[in-house]
Amino acid sequence: AKIAQAALEALDTPLPARAEFAQARIDEMVENRMDEKLNYADFLRVLQFKDTEGKILAWMVFMAAHPTLFPASDLLYSADFPGVINSELERLAADSVSLFINGAAGDLRPKTGEFQDRTERVKAYGLAVAEKIKSLSFKEVQLQKGLWKSLVEKKKLPRVKVRLGKVRIPTFIGARVFP
């Protein structure tokens, strides 16, 4: 109820703001978990909103990668690497809020180095993405009033690959189950 009330109040009292956009390829930060040789162009896209004095009010971070660096076997609730990204951006710009929006991740996962400590792995990856965001060159964009339109990107995907745990099911069977 508190979130809904805050959203309604925000709609009733909008702040004047401008939007800035930046993007960068992050192929080196994301990999296909089913076939590491498959390399798709992946982008990190960021909208930041600033007030009339240039103070950052909010961030919207768009990235396609499963936010699951902590394994399910840990049985812990975690914001995983998006939580690290959001915390770092909010620390960078006091009183701002950051929102991570996961894109169509499919089989994409974060590409990380080897770490003995899983918590350090999550933190290092989230900070690396945040550093990438900090290095972007933002350009002002004009937001259209009213409803936003979506962007549809079509990509040719590889044939379906199916796994049962660590066992890979042959493609000719997987393609019959998941055409």
mmCIF file of C-alpha atoms in Angstrom:
data_model
loop_
_atom_site.group_PDB
_atom_site.id
_atom_site.type_symbol
_atom_site.label_atom_id
_atom_site.label_comp_id
_atom_site.label_asym_id
_atom_site.label_seq_id
_atom_site.Cartn_x
_atom_site.Cartn_y
_atom_site.Cartn_z
ATOM 1 C CA ALA A 1 0.000 0.000 0.000
ATOM 2 C CA LYS A 2 2.880 2.393 0.759
ATOM 3 C CA ILE A 3 4.444 1.851 -2.661
ATOM 4 C CA ALA A 4 1.127 2.424 -4.424
ATOM 5 C CA GLN A 5 0.542 5.597 -2.396
ATOM 6 C CA ALA A 6 4.043 6.872 -3.221
ATOM 7 C CA ALA A 7 3.452 6.179 -6.932
ATOM 8 C CA LEU A 8 0.150 8.079 -6.874
ATOM 9 C CA GLU A 9 1.762 11.034 -5.088
ATOM 10 C CA ALA A 10 4.591 11.080 -7.656
ATOM 11 C CA LEU A 11 2.065 11.191 -10.499
ATOM 12 C CA ASP A 12 0.263 14.107 -8.830
ATOM 13 C CA THR A 13 3.454 16.123 -8.238
ATOM 14 C CA PRO A 14 5.877 15.545 -11.118
ATOM 15 C CA LEU A 15 9.340 17.099 -10.915
ATOM 16 C CA PRO A 16 10.794 18.909 -13.907
ATOM 17 C CA ALA A 17 13.552 16.686 -15.253
ATOM 18 C CA ARG A 18 15.487 15.883 -18.368
ATOM 19 C CA ALA A 19 16.535 12.467 -19.594
ATOM 20 C CA GLU A 20 19.949 11.408 -20.836
ATOM 21 C CA PHE A 21 20.792 8.161 -22.597
ATOM 22 C CA ALA A 22 23.967 6.170 -23.157
ATOM 23 C CA GLN A 23 24.822 2.667 -24.259
ATOM 24 C CA ALA A 24 27.856 0.454 -24.690
ATOM 25 C CA ARG A 25 28.553 -3.036 -25.962
ATOM 26 C CA ILE A 26 29.305 -5.447 -23.155
ATOM 27 C CA ASP A 27 30.119 -8.629 -25.075
ATOM 28 C CA GLU A 28 33.111 -9.184 -22.776
ATOM 29 C CA MET A 29 30.824 -9.163 -19.718
ATOM 30 C CA VAL A 30 28.107 -11.588 -20.875
ATOM 31 C CA GLU A 31 28.238 -15.115 -22.290
ATOM 32 C CA ASN A 32 25.853 -17.798 -23.499
ATOM 33 C CA ARG A 33 25.583 -20.395 -20.735
ATOM 34 C CA MET A 34 24.665 -23.224 -23.103
ATOM 35 C CA ASP A 35 27.402 -22.586 -25.666
ATOM 36 C CA GLU A 36 30.214 -20.204 -24.707
ATOM 37 C CA LYS A 37 31.326 -19.996 -28.370
ATOM 38 C CA LEU A 38 28.080 -18.254 -29.350
ATOM 39 C CA ASN A 39 28.686 -14.541 -29.217
ATOM 40 C CA TYR A 40 25.796 -12.113 -29.584
ATOM 41 C CA ALA A 41 26.181 -8.373 -29.524
ATOM 42 C CA ASP A 42 24.944 -7.362 -26.112
ATOM 43 C CA PHE A 43 24.399 -3.827 -24.911
ATOM 44 C CA LEU A 44 24.210 -2.062 -21.593
ATOM 45 C CA ARG A 45 21.683 0.754 -21.983
ATOM 46 C CA VAL A 46 21.154 3.426 -19.355
ATOM 47 C CA LEU A 47 18.687 6.270 -18.936
ATOM 48 C CA GLN A 48 19.494 8.804 -16.277
ATOM 49 C CA PHE A 49 17.156 11.555 -15.173
ATOM 50 C CA LYS A 50 18.449 14.917 -13.914
ATOM 51 C CA ASP A 51 16.734 17.877 -12.311
ATOM 52 C CA THR A 52 16.971 21.409 -13.713
ATOM 53 C CA GLU A 53 20.298 21.974 -11.881
ATOM 54 C CA GLY A 54 21.848 18.792 -13.301
ATOM 55 C CA LYS A 55 21.563 16.650 -10.165
ATOM 56 C CA ILE A 56 20.915 12.987 -10.963
ATOM 57 C CA LEU A 57 17.491 11.931 -9.709
ATOM 58 C CA ALA A 58 17.235 8.393 -11.072
ATOM 59 C CA TRP A 59 18.829 5.709 -13.209
ATOM 60 C CA MET A 60 17.243 3.006 -15.334
ATOM 61 C CA VAL A 61 19.763 0.290 -16.218
ATOM 62 C CA PHE A 62 18.819 -2.141 -18.998
ATOM 63 C CA MET A 63 20.940 -5.274 -19.349
ATOM 64 C CA ALA A 64 20.315 -8.833 -20.524
ATOM 65 C CA ALA A 65 22.000 -11.340 -18.197
ATOM 66 C CA HIS A 66 20.483 -13.671 -15.637
ATOM 67 C CA PRO A 67 21.024 -12.054 -12.229
ATOM 68 C CA THR A 68 21.913 -15.376 -10.644
ATOM 69 C CA LEU A 69 25.575 -15.363 -9.667
ATOM 70 C CA PHE A 70 24.592 -16.814 -6.313
ATOM 71 C CA PRO A 71 23.576 -20.442 -6.895
ATOM 72 C CA ALA A 72 20.054 -21.586 -6.000
ATOM 73 C CA SER A 73 21.608 -24.101 -3.607
ATOM 74 C CA ASP A 74 22.513 -21.219 -1.259
ATOM 75 C CA LEU A 75 18.793 -20.833 -0.453
ATOM 76 C CA LEU A 76 19.349 -17.133 0.257
ATOM 77 C CA TYR A 77 17.407 -14.081 -0.861
ATOM 78 C CA SER A 78 19.690 -11.688 -2.656
ATOM 79 C CA ALA A 79 19.582 -8.738 -5.023
ATOM 80 C CA ASP A 80 22.633 -10.413 -6.651
ATOM 81 C CA PHE A 81 24.760 -8.235 -8.957
ATOM 82 C CA PRO A 82 21.892 -5.801 -9.835
ATOM 83 C CA GLY A 83 21.768 -4.882 -6.146
ATOM 84 C CA VAL A 84 25.463 -3.999 -6.227
ATOM 85 C CA ILE A 85 24.951 -1.898 -9.375
ATOM 86 C CA ASN A 86 22.000 -0.044 -7.840
ATOM 87 C CA SER A 87 23.798 0.555 -4.531
ATOM 88 C CA GLU A 88 26.893 1.909 -6.281
ATOM 89 C CA LEU A 89 24.908 4.274 -8.530
ATOM 90 C CA GLU A 90 22.809 5.498 -5.598
ATOM 91 C CA ARG A 91 26.025 6.070 -3.607
ATOM 92 C CA LEU A 92 27.485 8.021 -6.534
ATOM 93 C CA ALA A 93 24.489 10.374 -6.740
ATOM 94 C CA ALA A 94 23.079 11.076 -3.279
ATOM 95 C CA ASP A 95 19.279 10.869 -2.995
ATOM 96 C CA SER A 96 18.968 9.185 -6.395
ATOM 97 C CA VAL A 97 17.257 5.880 -7.031
ATOM 98 C CA SER A 98 18.420 3.185 -9.435
ATOM 99 C CA LEU A 99 16.305 0.546 -11.150
ATOM 100 C CA PHE A 100 17.804 -2.502 -12.880
ATOM 101 C CA ILE A 101 15.648 -3.881 -15.696
ATOM 102 C CA ASN A 102 16.625 -7.306 -16.950
ATOM 103 C CA GLY A 103 16.391 -7.624 -20.716
ATOM 104 C CA ALA A 104 15.565 -10.757 -22.680
ATOM 105 C CA ALA A 105 18.344 -12.842 -21.160
ATOM 106 C CA GLY A 106 17.538 -16.234 -22.703
ATOM 107 C CA ASP A 107 20.698 -18.226 -22.035
ATOM 108 C CA LEU A 108 22.853 -15.178 -21.268
ATOM 109 C CA ARG A 109 24.760 -15.068 -18.004
ATOM 110 C CA PRO A 110 27.392 -12.783 -16.521
ATOM 111 C CA LYS A 111 30.933 -13.643 -17.580
ATOM 112 C CA THR A 112 33.071 -13.503 -14.469
ATOM 113 C CA GLY A 113 36.542 -14.571 -13.528
ATOM 114 C CA GLU A 114 37.306 -17.233 -10.961
ATOM 115 C CA PHE A 115 36.570 -16.325 -7.354
ATOM 116 C CA GLN A 116 36.916 -18.425 -4.210
ATOM 117 C CA ASP A 117 34.235 -16.377 -2.450
ATOM 118 C CA ARG A 118 30.833 -16.127 -4.170
ATOM 119 C CA THR A 119 30.007 -12.868 -2.401
ATOM 120 C CA GLU A 120 33.196 -11.298 -3.759
ATOM 121 C CA ARG A 121 32.288 -12.569 -7.247
ATOM 122 C CA VAL A 122 28.871 -10.877 -7.103
ATOM 123 C CA LYS A 123 30.341 -7.659 -5.724
ATOM 124 C CA ALA A 124 33.163 -7.542 -8.297
ATOM 125 C CA TYR A 125 30.797 -8.102 -11.215
ATOM 126 C CA GLY A 126 28.261 -5.520 -10.014
ATOM 127 C CA LEU A 127 31.014 -2.951 -9.470
ATOM 128 C CA ALA A 128 32.471 -3.676 -12.934
ATOM 129 C CA VAL A 129 29.080 -2.965 -14.538
ATOM 130 C CA ALA A 130 28.690 0.185 -12.410
ATOM 131 C CA GLU A 131 32.154 1.345 -13.554
ATOM 132 C CA LYS A 132 31.111 0.765 -17.156
ATOM 133 C CA ILE A 133 28.034 2.946 -16.525
ATOM 134 C CA LYS A 134 30.163 5.691 -14.959
ATOM 135 C CA SER A 135 32.391 5.727 -18.060
ATOM 136 C CA LEU A 136 29.486 6.259 -20.495
ATOM 137 C CA SER A 137 28.969 9.530 -22.361
ATOM 138 C CA PHE A 138 25.351 10.510 -21.828
ATOM 139 C CA LYS A 139 23.430 12.582 -24.351
ATOM 140 C CA GLU A 140 20.173 14.385 -23.662
ATOM 141 C CA VAL A 141 17.107 12.814 -25.242
ATOM 142 C CA GLN A 142 13.618 14.159 -25.734
ATOM 143 C CA LEU A 143 11.042 11.912 -24.162
ATOM 144 C CA GLN A 144 7.708 11.818 -25.881
ATOM 145 C CA LYS A 145 4.718 12.733 -23.811
ATOM 146 C CA GLY A 146 2.090 10.101 -23.179
ATOM 147 C CA LEU A 147 2.624 6.409 -23.699
ATOM 148 C CA TRP A 148 6.076 5.160 -24.632
ATOM 149 C CA LYS A 149 6.555 2.863 -27.595
ATOM 150 C CA SER A 150 8.561 -0.320 -27.489
ATOM 151 C CA LEU A 151 11.499 -1.340 -29.625
ATOM 152 C CA VAL A 152 11.480 -4.794 -31.139
ATOM 153 C CA GLU A 153 14.793 -6.350 -32.101
ATOM 154 C CA LYS A 154 14.771 -9.618 -34.045
ATOM 155 C CA LYS A 155 17.763 -11.923 -33.816
ATOM 156 C CA LYS A 156 18.439 -15.282 -35.408
ATOM 157 C CA LEU A 157 18.820 -17.707 -32.533
ATOM 158 C CA PRO A 158 20.684 -21.010 -32.577
ATOM 159 C CA ARG A 159 18.866 -24.327 -32.523
ATOM 160 C CA VAL A 160 17.423 -25.274 -29.153
ATOM 161 C CA LYS A 161 19.788 -26.950 -26.717
ATOM 162 C CA VAL A 162 18.292 -28.712 -23.736
ATOM 163 C CA ARG A 163 19.977 -29.761 -20.506
ATOM 164 C CA LEU A 164 18.776 -31.986 -17.736
ATOM 165 C CA GLY A 165 20.989 -30.838 -14.900
ATOM 166 C CA LYS A 166 24.535 -31.196 -16.275
ATOM 167 C CA VAL A 167 23.474 -33.702 -18.972
ATOM 168 C CA ARG A 168 22.950 -32.240 -22.446
ATOM 169 C CA ILE A 169 20.111 -33.668 -24.497
ATOM 170 C CA PRO A 170 21.035 -34.168 -28.194
ATOM 171 C CA THR A 171 19.804 -31.343 -30.439
ATOM 172 C CA PHE A 172 17.651 -33.623 -32.608
ATOM 173 C CA ILE A 173 15.638 -34.593 -29.494
ATOM 174 C CA GLY A 174 15.545 -31.063 -28.030
ATOM 175 C CA ALA A 175 14.327 -29.642 -31.348
ATOM 176 C CA ARG A 176 11.397 -32.098 -31.331
ATOM 177 C CA VAL A 177 10.399 -31.145 -27.777
ATOM 178 C CA PHE A 178 10.998 -27.395 -28.178
ATOM 179 C CA PRO A 179 10.549 -26.556 -31.879
#
